[in-house]
XYZ file of C-alpha atoms in Angstrom:
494
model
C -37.595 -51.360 61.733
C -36.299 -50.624 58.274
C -34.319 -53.251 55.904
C -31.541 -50.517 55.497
C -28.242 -51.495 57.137
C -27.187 -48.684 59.678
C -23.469 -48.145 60.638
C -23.868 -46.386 64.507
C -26.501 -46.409 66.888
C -28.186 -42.567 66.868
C -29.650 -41.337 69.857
C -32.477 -38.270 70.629
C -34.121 -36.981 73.518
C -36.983 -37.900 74.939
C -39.260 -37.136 77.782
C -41.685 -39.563 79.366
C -44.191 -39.609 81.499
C -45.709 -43.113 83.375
C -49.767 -43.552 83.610
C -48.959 -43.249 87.300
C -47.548 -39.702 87.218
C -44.138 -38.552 88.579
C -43.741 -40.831 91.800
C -44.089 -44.197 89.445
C -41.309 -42.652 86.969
C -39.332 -42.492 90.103
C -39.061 -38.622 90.907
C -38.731 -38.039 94.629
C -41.336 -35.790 96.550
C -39.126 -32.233 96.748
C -40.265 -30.423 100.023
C -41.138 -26.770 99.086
C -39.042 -24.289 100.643
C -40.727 -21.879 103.675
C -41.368 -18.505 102.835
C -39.010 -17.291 105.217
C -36.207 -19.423 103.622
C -37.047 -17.537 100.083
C -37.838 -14.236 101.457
C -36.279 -13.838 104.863
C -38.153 -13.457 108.111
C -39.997 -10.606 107.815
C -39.160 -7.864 110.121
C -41.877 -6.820 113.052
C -43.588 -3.699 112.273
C -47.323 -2.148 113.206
C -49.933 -3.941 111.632
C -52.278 -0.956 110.097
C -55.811 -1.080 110.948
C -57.817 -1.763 107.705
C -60.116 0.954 106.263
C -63.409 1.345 106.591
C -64.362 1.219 102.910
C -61.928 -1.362 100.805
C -60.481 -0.281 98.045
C -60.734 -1.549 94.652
C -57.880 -4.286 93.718
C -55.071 -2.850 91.990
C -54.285 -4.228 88.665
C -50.741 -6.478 89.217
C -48.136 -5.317 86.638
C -48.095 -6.654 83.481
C -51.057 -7.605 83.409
C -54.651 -6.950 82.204
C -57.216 -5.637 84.898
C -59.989 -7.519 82.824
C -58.511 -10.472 82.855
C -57.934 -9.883 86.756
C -61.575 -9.379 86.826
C -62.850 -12.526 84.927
C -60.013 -15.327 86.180
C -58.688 -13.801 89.524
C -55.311 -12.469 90.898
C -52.328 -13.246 88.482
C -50.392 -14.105 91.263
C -49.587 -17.882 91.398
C -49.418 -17.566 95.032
C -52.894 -16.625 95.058
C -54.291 -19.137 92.385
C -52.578 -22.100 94.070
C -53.089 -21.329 98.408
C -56.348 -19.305 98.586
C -58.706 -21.716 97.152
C -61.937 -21.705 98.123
C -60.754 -21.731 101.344
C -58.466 -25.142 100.973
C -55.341 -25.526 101.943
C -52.865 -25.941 98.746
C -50.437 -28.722 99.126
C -46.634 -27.422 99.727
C -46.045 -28.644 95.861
C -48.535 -27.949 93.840
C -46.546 -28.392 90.512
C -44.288 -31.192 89.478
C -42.576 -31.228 86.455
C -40.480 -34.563 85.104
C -40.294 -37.066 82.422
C -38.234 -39.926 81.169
C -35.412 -40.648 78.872
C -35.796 -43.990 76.995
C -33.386 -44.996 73.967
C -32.880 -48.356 72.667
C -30.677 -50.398 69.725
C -31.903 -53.858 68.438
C -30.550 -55.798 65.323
C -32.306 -58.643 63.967
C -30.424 -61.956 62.653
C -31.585 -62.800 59.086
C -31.603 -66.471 57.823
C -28.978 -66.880 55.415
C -27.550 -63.272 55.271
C -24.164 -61.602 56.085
C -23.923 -59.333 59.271
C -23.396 -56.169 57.240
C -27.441 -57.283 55.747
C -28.794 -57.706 59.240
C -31.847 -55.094 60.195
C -30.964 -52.150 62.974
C -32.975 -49.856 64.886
C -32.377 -47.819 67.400
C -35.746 -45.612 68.329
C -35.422 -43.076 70.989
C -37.923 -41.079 72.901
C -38.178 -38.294 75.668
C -41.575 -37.972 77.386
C -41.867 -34.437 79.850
C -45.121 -33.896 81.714
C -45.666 -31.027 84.118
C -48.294 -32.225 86.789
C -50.532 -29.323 88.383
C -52.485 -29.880 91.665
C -53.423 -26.338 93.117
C -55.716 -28.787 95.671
C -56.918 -32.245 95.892
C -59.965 -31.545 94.053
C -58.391 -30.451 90.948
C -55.224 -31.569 89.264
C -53.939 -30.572 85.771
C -51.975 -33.064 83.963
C -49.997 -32.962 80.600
C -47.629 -35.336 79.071
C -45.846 -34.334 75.317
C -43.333 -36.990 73.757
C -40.472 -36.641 71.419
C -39.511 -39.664 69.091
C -36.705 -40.428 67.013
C -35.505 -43.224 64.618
C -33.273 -42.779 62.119
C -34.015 -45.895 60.676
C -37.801 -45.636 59.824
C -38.223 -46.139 55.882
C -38.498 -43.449 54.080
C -40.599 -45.486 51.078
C -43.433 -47.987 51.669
C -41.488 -50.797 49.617
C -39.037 -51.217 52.448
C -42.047 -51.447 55.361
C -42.910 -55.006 54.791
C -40.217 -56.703 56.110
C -39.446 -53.846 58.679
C -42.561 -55.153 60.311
C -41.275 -58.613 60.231
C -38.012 -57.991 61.685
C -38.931 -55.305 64.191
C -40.935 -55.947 67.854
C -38.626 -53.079 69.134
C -39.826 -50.107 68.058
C -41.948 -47.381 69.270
C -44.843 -47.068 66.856
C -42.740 -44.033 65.289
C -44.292 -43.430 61.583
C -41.603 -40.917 60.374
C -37.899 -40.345 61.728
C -38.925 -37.291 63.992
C -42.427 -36.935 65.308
C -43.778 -35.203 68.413
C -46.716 -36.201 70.171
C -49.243 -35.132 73.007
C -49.888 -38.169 74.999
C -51.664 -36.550 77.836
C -53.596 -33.978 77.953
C -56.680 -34.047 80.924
C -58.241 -32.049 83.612
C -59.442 -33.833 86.950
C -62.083 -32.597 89.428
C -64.794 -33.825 91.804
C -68.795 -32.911 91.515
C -69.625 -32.879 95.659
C -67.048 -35.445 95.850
C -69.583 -37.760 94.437
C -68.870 -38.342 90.946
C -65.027 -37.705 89.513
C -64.881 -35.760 85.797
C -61.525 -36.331 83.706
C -61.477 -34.414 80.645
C -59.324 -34.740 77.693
C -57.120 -36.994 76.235
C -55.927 -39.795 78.840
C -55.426 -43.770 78.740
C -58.533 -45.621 79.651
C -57.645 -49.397 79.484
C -59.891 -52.081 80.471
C -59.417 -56.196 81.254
C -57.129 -57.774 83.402
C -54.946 -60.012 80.887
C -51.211 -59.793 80.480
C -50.978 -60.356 76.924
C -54.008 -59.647 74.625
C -57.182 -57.565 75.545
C -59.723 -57.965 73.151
C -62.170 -55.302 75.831
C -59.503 -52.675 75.973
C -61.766 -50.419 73.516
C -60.537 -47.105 74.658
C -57.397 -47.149 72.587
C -57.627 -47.037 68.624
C -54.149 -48.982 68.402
C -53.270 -52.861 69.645
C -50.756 -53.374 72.679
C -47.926 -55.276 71.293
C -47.770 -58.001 74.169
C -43.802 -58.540 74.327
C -43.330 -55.077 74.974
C -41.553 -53.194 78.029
C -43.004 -49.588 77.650
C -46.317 -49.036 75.655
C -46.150 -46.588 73.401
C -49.607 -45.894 72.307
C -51.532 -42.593 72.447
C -54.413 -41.637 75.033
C -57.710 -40.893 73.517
C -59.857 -37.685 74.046
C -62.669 -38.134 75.900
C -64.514 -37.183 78.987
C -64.919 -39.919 81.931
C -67.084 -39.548 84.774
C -66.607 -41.901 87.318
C -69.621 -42.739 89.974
C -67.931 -44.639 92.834
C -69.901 -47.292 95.238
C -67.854 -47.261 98.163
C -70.027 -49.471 100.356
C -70.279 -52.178 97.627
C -66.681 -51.528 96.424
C -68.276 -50.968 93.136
C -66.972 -48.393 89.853
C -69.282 -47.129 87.065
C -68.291 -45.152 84.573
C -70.060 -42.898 81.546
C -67.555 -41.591 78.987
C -68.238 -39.567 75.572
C -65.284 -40.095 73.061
C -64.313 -36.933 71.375
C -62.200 -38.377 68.959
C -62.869 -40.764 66.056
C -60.977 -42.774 63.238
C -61.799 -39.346 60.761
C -59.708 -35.971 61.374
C -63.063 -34.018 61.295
C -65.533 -34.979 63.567
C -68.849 -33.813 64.016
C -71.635 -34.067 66.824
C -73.134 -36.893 64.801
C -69.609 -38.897 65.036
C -68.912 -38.511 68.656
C -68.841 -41.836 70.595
C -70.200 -43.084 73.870
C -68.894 -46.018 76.283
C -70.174 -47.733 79.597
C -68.615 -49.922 81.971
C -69.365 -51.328 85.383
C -67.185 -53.137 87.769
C -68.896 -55.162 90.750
C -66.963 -57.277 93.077
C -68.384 -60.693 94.237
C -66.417 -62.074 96.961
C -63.006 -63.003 95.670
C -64.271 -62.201 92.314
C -64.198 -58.799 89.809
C -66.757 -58.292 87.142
C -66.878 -55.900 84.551
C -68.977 -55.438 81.705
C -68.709 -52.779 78.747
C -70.321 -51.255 75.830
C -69.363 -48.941 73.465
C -70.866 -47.201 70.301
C -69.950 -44.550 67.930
C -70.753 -43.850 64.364
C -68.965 -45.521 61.585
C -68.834 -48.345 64.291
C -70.758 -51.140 64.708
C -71.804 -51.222 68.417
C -68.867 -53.323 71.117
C -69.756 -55.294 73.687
C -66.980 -56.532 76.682
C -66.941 -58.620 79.368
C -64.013 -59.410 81.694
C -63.708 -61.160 85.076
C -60.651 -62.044 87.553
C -60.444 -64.101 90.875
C -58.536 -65.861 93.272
C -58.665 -69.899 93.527
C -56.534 -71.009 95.862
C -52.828 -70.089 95.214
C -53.998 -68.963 91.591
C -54.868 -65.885 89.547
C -57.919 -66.585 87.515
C -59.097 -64.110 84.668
C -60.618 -64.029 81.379
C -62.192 -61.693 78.739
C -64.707 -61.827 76.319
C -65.281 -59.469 73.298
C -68.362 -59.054 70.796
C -68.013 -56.975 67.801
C -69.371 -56.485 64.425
C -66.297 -55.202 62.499
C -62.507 -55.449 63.264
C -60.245 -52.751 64.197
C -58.269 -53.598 60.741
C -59.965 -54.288 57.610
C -59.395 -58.210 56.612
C -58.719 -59.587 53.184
C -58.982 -62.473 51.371
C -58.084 -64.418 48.080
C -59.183 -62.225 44.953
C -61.194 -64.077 43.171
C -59.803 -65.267 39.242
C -59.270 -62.019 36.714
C -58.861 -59.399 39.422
C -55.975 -57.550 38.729
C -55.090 -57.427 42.759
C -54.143 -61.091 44.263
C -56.214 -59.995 47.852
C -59.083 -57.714 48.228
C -61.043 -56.605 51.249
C -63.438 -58.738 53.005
C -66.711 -57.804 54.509
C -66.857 -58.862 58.418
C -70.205 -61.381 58.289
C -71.695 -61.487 61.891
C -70.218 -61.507 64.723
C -66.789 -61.622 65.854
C -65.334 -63.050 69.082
C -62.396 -62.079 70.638
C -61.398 -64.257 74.436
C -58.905 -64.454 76.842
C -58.675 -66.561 79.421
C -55.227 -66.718 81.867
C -53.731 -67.985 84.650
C -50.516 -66.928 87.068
C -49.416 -68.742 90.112
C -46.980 -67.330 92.386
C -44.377 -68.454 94.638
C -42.685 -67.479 97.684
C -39.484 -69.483 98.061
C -37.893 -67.533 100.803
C -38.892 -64.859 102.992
C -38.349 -61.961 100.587
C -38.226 -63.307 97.158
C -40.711 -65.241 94.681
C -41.206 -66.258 91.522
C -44.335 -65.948 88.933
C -45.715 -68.114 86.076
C -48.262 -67.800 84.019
C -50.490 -69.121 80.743
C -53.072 -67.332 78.481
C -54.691 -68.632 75.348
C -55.986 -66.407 72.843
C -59.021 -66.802 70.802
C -58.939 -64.203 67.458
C -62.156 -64.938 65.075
C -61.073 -61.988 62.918
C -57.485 -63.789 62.397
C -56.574 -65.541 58.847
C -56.968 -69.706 59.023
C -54.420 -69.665 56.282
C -50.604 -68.627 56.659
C -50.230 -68.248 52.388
C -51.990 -64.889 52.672
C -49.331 -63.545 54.759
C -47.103 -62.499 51.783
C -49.654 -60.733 50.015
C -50.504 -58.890 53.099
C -47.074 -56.840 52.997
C -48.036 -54.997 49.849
C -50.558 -53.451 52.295
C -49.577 -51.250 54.697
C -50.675 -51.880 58.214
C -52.430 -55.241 56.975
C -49.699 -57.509 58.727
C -50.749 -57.350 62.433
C -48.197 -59.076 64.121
C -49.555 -61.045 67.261
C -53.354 -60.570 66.222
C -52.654 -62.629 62.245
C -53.857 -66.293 63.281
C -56.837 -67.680 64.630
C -55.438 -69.470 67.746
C -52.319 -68.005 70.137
C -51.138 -69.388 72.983
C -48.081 -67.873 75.168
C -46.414 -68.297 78.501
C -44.411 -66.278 80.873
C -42.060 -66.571 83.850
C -41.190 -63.617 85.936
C -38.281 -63.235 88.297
C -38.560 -60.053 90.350
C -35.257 -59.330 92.945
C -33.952 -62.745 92.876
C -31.580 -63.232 96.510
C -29.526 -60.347 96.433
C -30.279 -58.816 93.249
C -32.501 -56.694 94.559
C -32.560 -54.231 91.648
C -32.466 -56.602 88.612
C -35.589 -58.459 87.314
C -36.027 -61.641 84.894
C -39.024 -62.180 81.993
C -38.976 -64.897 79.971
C -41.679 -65.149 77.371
C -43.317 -67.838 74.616
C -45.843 -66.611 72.268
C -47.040 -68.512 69.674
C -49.321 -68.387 66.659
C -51.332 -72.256 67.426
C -52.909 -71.944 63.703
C -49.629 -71.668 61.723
C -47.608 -73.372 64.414
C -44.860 -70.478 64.420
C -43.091 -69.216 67.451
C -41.208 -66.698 69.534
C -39.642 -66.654 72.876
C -37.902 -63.856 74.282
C -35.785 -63.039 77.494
C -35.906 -60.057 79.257
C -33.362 -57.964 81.824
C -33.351 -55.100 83.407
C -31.062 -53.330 86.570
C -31.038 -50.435 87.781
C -28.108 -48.207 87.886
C -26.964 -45.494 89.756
C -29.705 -44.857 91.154
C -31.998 -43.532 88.210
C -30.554 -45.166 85.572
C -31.953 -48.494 84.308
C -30.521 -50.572 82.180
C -31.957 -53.448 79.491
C -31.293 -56.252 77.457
C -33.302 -58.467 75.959
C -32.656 -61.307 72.969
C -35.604 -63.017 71.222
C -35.242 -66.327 68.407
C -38.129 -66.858 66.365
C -38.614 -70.568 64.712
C -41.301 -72.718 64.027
C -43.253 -74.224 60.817
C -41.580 -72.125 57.684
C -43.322 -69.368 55.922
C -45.898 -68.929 59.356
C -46.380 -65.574 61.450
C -42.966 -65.569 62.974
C -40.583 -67.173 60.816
C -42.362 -65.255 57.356
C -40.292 -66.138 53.946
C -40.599 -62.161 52.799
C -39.290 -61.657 49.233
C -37.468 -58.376 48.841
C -36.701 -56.889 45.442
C -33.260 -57.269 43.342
C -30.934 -55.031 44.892
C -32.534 -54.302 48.431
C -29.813 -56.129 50.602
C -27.022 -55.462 48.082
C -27.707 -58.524 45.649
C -28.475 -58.810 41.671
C -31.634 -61.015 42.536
C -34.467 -61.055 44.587
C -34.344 -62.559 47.665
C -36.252 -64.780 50.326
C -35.511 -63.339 54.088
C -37.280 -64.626 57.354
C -35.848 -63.341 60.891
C -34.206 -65.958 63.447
C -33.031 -63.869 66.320
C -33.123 -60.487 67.532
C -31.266 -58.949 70.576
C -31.543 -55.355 71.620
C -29.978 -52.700 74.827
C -31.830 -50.297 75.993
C -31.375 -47.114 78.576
C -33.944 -45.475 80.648
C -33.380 -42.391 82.898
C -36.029 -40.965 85.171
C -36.443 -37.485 85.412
């Protein structure tokens, strides 16, 4: 979110797709129609009896009798219903996406209205979903953002990332991107390939997951819609049905360096076994540049409550750290080597109730454990000099949060309640936010949500940020920390 003040709300287009395909963004299943209803019925005439000898294939026009040759008729009727034999399904092609735009200001301690940060990011995610038989499916997903109030200089980005939970991950105004981008089949229906860039996520927590090693960016745990990119990579999956167990062998084809070469691809490992009421999983995964990552994650039922926890082992930090410079050095932090081992654990629990015969409520708890995090909130200053270097939710050592969710209360059968508490237990700094959301006519959905931050001065959530003379419209430099922060949101399905 930028420290600029913005006069109107500016909304783009945006197409998205959810990591359950078209049904989860909502899109009803069109029947296809007959060929008779397309065509007409065709009329009766003499079949001809079919030579002796058959004749070569004629070339269809418009196209190239080579290519005929190498990759088959160019007729989609005859890529997607002679398969192999198979049956096609009656729609083997969806296309859709979503529509999701959103304004947020943020209260500043001490300032006018006209000083008070705005954003209002905007994306449209549009996938086209191929499945010529259910063996193979195609799947792509590109997205659109837009936020016209993304800094253009890096002096303005500190306190952006103070102010702003609301945003999209957007680095510049207008940015396309290719979220999805993976190919699906089955080996003797025995092991299942996906190739190409996709969301892998692992561990069962709500808030933080310190195993989810598949993406290269953190989930920011307050928000609705995550925004992050899928990785490349290729996934086989070798199912146990009997046993109800998953195993998985995946070699990442992407890496933190734009040019990658056979030396820097990655590998990853993971196995799920169930246990009675009781899922264990267990991963590993290596690449170059990398120290080695190991995971472990488990989640159960006691009684009338959801148990689950996750445990992370790693040699470096997705982030580099930094610390005091020592006296003379012209910076005030420099980097700091990762010494050991560093722990990252979860551990959660939600208990649901039912108090009628359609409707319940949720709560839950989680406590995070971050050895990489800073023990000391005075470093948090210097850290907005550095770009990406203020991590918001993964800065402290110790974070705690809780959660209350309120799905279709009595007749509101449409409309759902979240209230949230995260705090930062080393710096003793806080934020709890409320979240609603209805849907409207049908394929419209519409949110609100309104977040205060307080706690011990100067800690993660209530930061003193000093901006330069003249950023905010004043002669002198100023001290700014965030109180409260409300935002709308829209979200069609298409």
């Amino acid at each position: 979110m930028s420290g600029r003040s913005v006069a109107a709300p500016i909304f783009a287009l945006l197409l998205a797709l959810p990591a359950g395909g078209p049904e989860a963004a909502g899109q009803p299943e069109r029947e296809r129609p007959s060929e008779d209803e397309l065509f007409g019925t065709p009329s009766e005439e003499p079949v001809e009896a079919e030579p002796e000898h058959e004749a070569p294939p004629t070339a269809t026009p418009g196209s190239d009798a080579r290519e005929e040759e190498l990759f088959g008729e160019s007729s989609g009727e005859r890529r997607f219903e002679q398969v192999v034999g198979e049956q096609a399904p009656e729609d083997p092609l969806k296309l859709g996406g979503l529509f999701y735009s959103r304004m947020s200001t943020t209260i500043l301690e001490g300032r006018p209205v006209k000083s008070w940060y705005f954003s209002s990011p905007t994306m449209v995610d549009g996938y086209f979903d191929a499945r010529p038989n259910d063996r193979v499916r195609v799947f792509a997903l590109g997205r659109l953002l837009y936020d016209p109030a993304v800094p253009s200089d890096e002096g303005e980005a500190g306190a952006s990332e103070v102010a702003s939970t609301a945003g999209f991950g957007s680095a510049s105004q207008l940015s396309g991107q290719l979220d999805q981008l993976w190919l699906r089949f089955d080996l003797e229906r025995t092991v299942f390939a996906t190739v190409g860039r996709q969301h892998v996520k692992w561990g069962p927590s709500r808030f933080w997951n310190p195993t989810d090693f598949m993406h290269q960016a953190r989930r920011d745990p307050l928000a609705q819609f995550d925004a992050r990119q899928g990785t490349s990579m290729v996934k086989l999956h070798f199912p146990w049905e009997q046993e109800g167990w998953n195993f998985y062998a995946i070699a990442l084809l992407e890496g933190q360096e734009p040019t990658l070469t056979l030396g820097g691809l990655g590998g990853a490992l993971r196995a799920e076994i169930v246990l009675g009421q009781a899922e264990l999983g267990a991963s590993f995964v290596a690449q170059e540049g990398h120290k080695p990552k190991l995971g472990f994650d488990l989640s159960a039922g006691l009684w009338e409550f959801d148990l689950y926890g996750e445990l992370a082992v790693r040699r470096d930090t997705d982030v580099p750290l930094y610390g005091p410079a020592p006296a003379g050095s012209a910076l005030p932090v420099v980097e700091r080597p990762v010494e050991g081992a560093t722990l990252g654990a979860v551990g959660g629990v939600e208990w649901s109730y039912k108090y009628d015969d359609e409707d319940h409520f949720t709560l839950g708890g989680e406590y995070f454990f971050n050895e990489a995090g800073y023990e000391d909130a005075k470093l948090y200053p210097l850290l907005f000099a550095i770009p990406g270097a203020f991590n918001r939710f993964y800065l402290g050592r110790h974070y705690g949060a809780l959660t209350a969710i309120l799905p279709a209360p009595g007749r509101w059968n449409d409309t759902t309640f979240v209230l949230s508490t995260i705090g930062n237990l080393s710096d003793r700094s806080f934020v709890t936010r409320l979240d609603y959301n209805v849907l409207l006519l049908t394929h419209l959905r519409f949110e609100a949500f309104g977040a205060v931050f307080y706690g011990a001065e100067g800690g993660e959530f209530v930061p003193e940020v000093t901006l330069p003379a003249g950023a905010l419209g004043n002669s002198s430099a100023v001290r700014v920390a965030p109180r409260f922060q409300a935002g709308l949101g829209l979200r069609v399905a298409l």
